[in-house]
Amino acid sequence: MFGRFRKQARTPSAEDRHHNIFEAAAAYVAACAEDDQDALEEAAGWVSPEALSFGVRELACRAVIALARDRDEPPSAVVQELMGLPTV
């Protein structure tokens, strides 16, 4: 009897989904690396510019730490190599 009064369950679409800072940063950086302007703009709209900046910064730090561990080098050496800077 009450079945007809129930709201039909709705699955959220991709546009309705809320993304966290780290999802946005990962998608943004991957799109940048792949030179995908559409994906870059989409990811940039998921969170505020400040939150995206924080997420990208955190992703960069984690990536440098992971590369430094893999290479058994200090993070400063990895950063200098990635950015094409002279070693000090």
Tab-separated table of C-alpha atoms in Angstrom:
chain	number	residue	atom	x	y	z
A	1	MET	CA	0.000	0.000	0.000
A	2	PHE	CA	2.741	2.484	0.924
A	3	GLY	CA	4.967	1.421	-1.964
A	4	ARG	CA	3.431	3.934	-4.295
A	5	PHE	CA	4.391	6.776	-1.919
A	6	ARG	CA	8.055	5.848	-1.714
A	7	LYS	CA	10.455	7.991	-3.625
A	8	GLN	CA	12.205	6.115	-6.340
A	9	ALA	CA	15.859	5.511	-5.536
A	10	ARG	CA	18.105	7.691	-7.634
A	11	THR	CA	21.698	6.924	-8.471
A	12	PRO	CA	23.816	10.069	-8.472
A	13	SER	CA	25.270	10.989	-11.840
A	14	ALA	CA	28.919	11.863	-12.376
A	15	GLU	CA	28.036	15.560	-12.206
A	16	ASP	CA	26.257	15.118	-8.846
A	17	ARG	CA	29.175	13.284	-7.237
A	18	HIS	CA	31.291	15.221	-4.777
A	19	HIS	CA	35.024	14.820	-5.194
A	20	ASN	CA	37.589	15.243	-2.485
A	21	ILE	CA	40.746	17.330	-2.720
A	22	PHE	CA	42.997	14.400	-3.523
A	23	GLU	CA	40.758	12.993	-6.268
A	24	ALA	CA	40.675	16.423	-7.862
A	25	ALA	CA	44.442	16.852	-7.588
A	26	ALA	CA	45.138	13.397	-9.037
A	27	ALA	CA	42.783	13.964	-11.966
A	28	TYR	CA	44.164	17.478	-12.538
A	29	VAL	CA	47.813	16.396	-12.574
A	30	ALA	CA	47.097	13.346	-14.750
A	31	ALA	CA	45.192	15.522	-17.227
A	32	CYS	CA	48.059	17.999	-17.274
A	33	ALA	CA	50.580	15.208	-17.934
A	34	GLU	CA	48.372	13.861	-20.729
A	35	ASP	CA	47.763	17.368	-22.136
A	36	ASP	CA	43.994	16.839	-21.855
A	37	GLN	CA	42.534	20.341	-21.518
A	38	ASP	CA	38.928	19.152	-21.120
A	39	ALA	CA	39.784	16.791	-18.253
A	40	LEU	CA	41.992	19.465	-16.700
A	41	GLU	CA	39.137	21.980	-16.668
A	42	GLU	CA	36.707	19.387	-15.326
A	43	ALA	CA	38.982	18.422	-12.434
A	44	ALA	CA	39.652	22.086	-11.663
A	45	GLY	CA	35.909	22.582	-11.162
A	46	TRP	CA	35.545	19.804	-8.596
A	47	VAL	CA	36.967	21.773	-5.660
A	48	SER	CA	37.936	25.343	-4.854
A	49	PRO	CA	41.185	26.695	-6.336
A	50	GLU	CA	42.723	26.785	-2.857
A	51	ALA	CA	41.803	23.162	-2.184
A	52	LEU	CA	43.137	22.100	-5.589
A	53	SER	CA	46.404	23.917	-4.902
A	54	PHE	CA	46.756	22.141	-1.557
A	55	GLY	CA	46.008	18.762	-3.165
A	56	VAL	CA	48.495	19.285	-5.998
A	57	ARG	CA	51.157	20.358	-3.504
A	58	GLU	CA	50.508	17.267	-1.382
A	59	LEU	CA	50.612	15.028	-4.470
A	60	ALA	CA	53.927	16.580	-5.536
A	61	CYS	CA	55.443	15.976	-2.109
A	62	ARG	CA	54.292	12.360	-2.043
A	63	ALA	CA	55.553	11.756	-5.587
A	64	VAL	CA	58.987	13.189	-4.809
A	65	ILE	CA	59.249	11.117	-1.644
A	66	ALA	CA	58.283	7.945	-3.537
A	67	LEU	CA	60.788	8.633	-6.326
A	68	ALA	CA	63.526	9.445	-3.817
A	69	ARG	CA	62.927	6.138	-2.030
A	70	ASP	CA	62.906	4.202	-5.310
A	71	ARG	CA	66.139	5.843	-6.435
A	72	ASP	CA	67.747	5.828	-2.986
A	73	GLU	CA	68.458	9.548	-3.387
A	74	PRO	CA	67.558	12.573	-1.289
A	75	PRO	CA	64.345	14.367	-2.289
A	76	SER	CA	66.307	17.533	-3.140
A	77	ALA	CA	68.329	15.642	-5.789
A	78	VAL	CA	65.154	14.168	-7.296
A	79	VAL	CA	63.487	17.586	-7.479
A	80	GLN	CA	66.524	19.174	-9.104
A	81	GLU	CA	66.655	16.415	-11.726
A	82	LEU	CA	62.900	16.581	-12.441
A	83	MET	CA	63.009	20.334	-12.876
A	84	GLY	CA	66.241	20.290	-14.893
A	85	LEU	CA	68.089	22.317	-12.289
A	86	PRO	CA	71.830	22.059	-11.715
A	87	THR	CA	72.804	19.935	-8.751
A	88	VAL	CA	74.253	21.826	-5.845
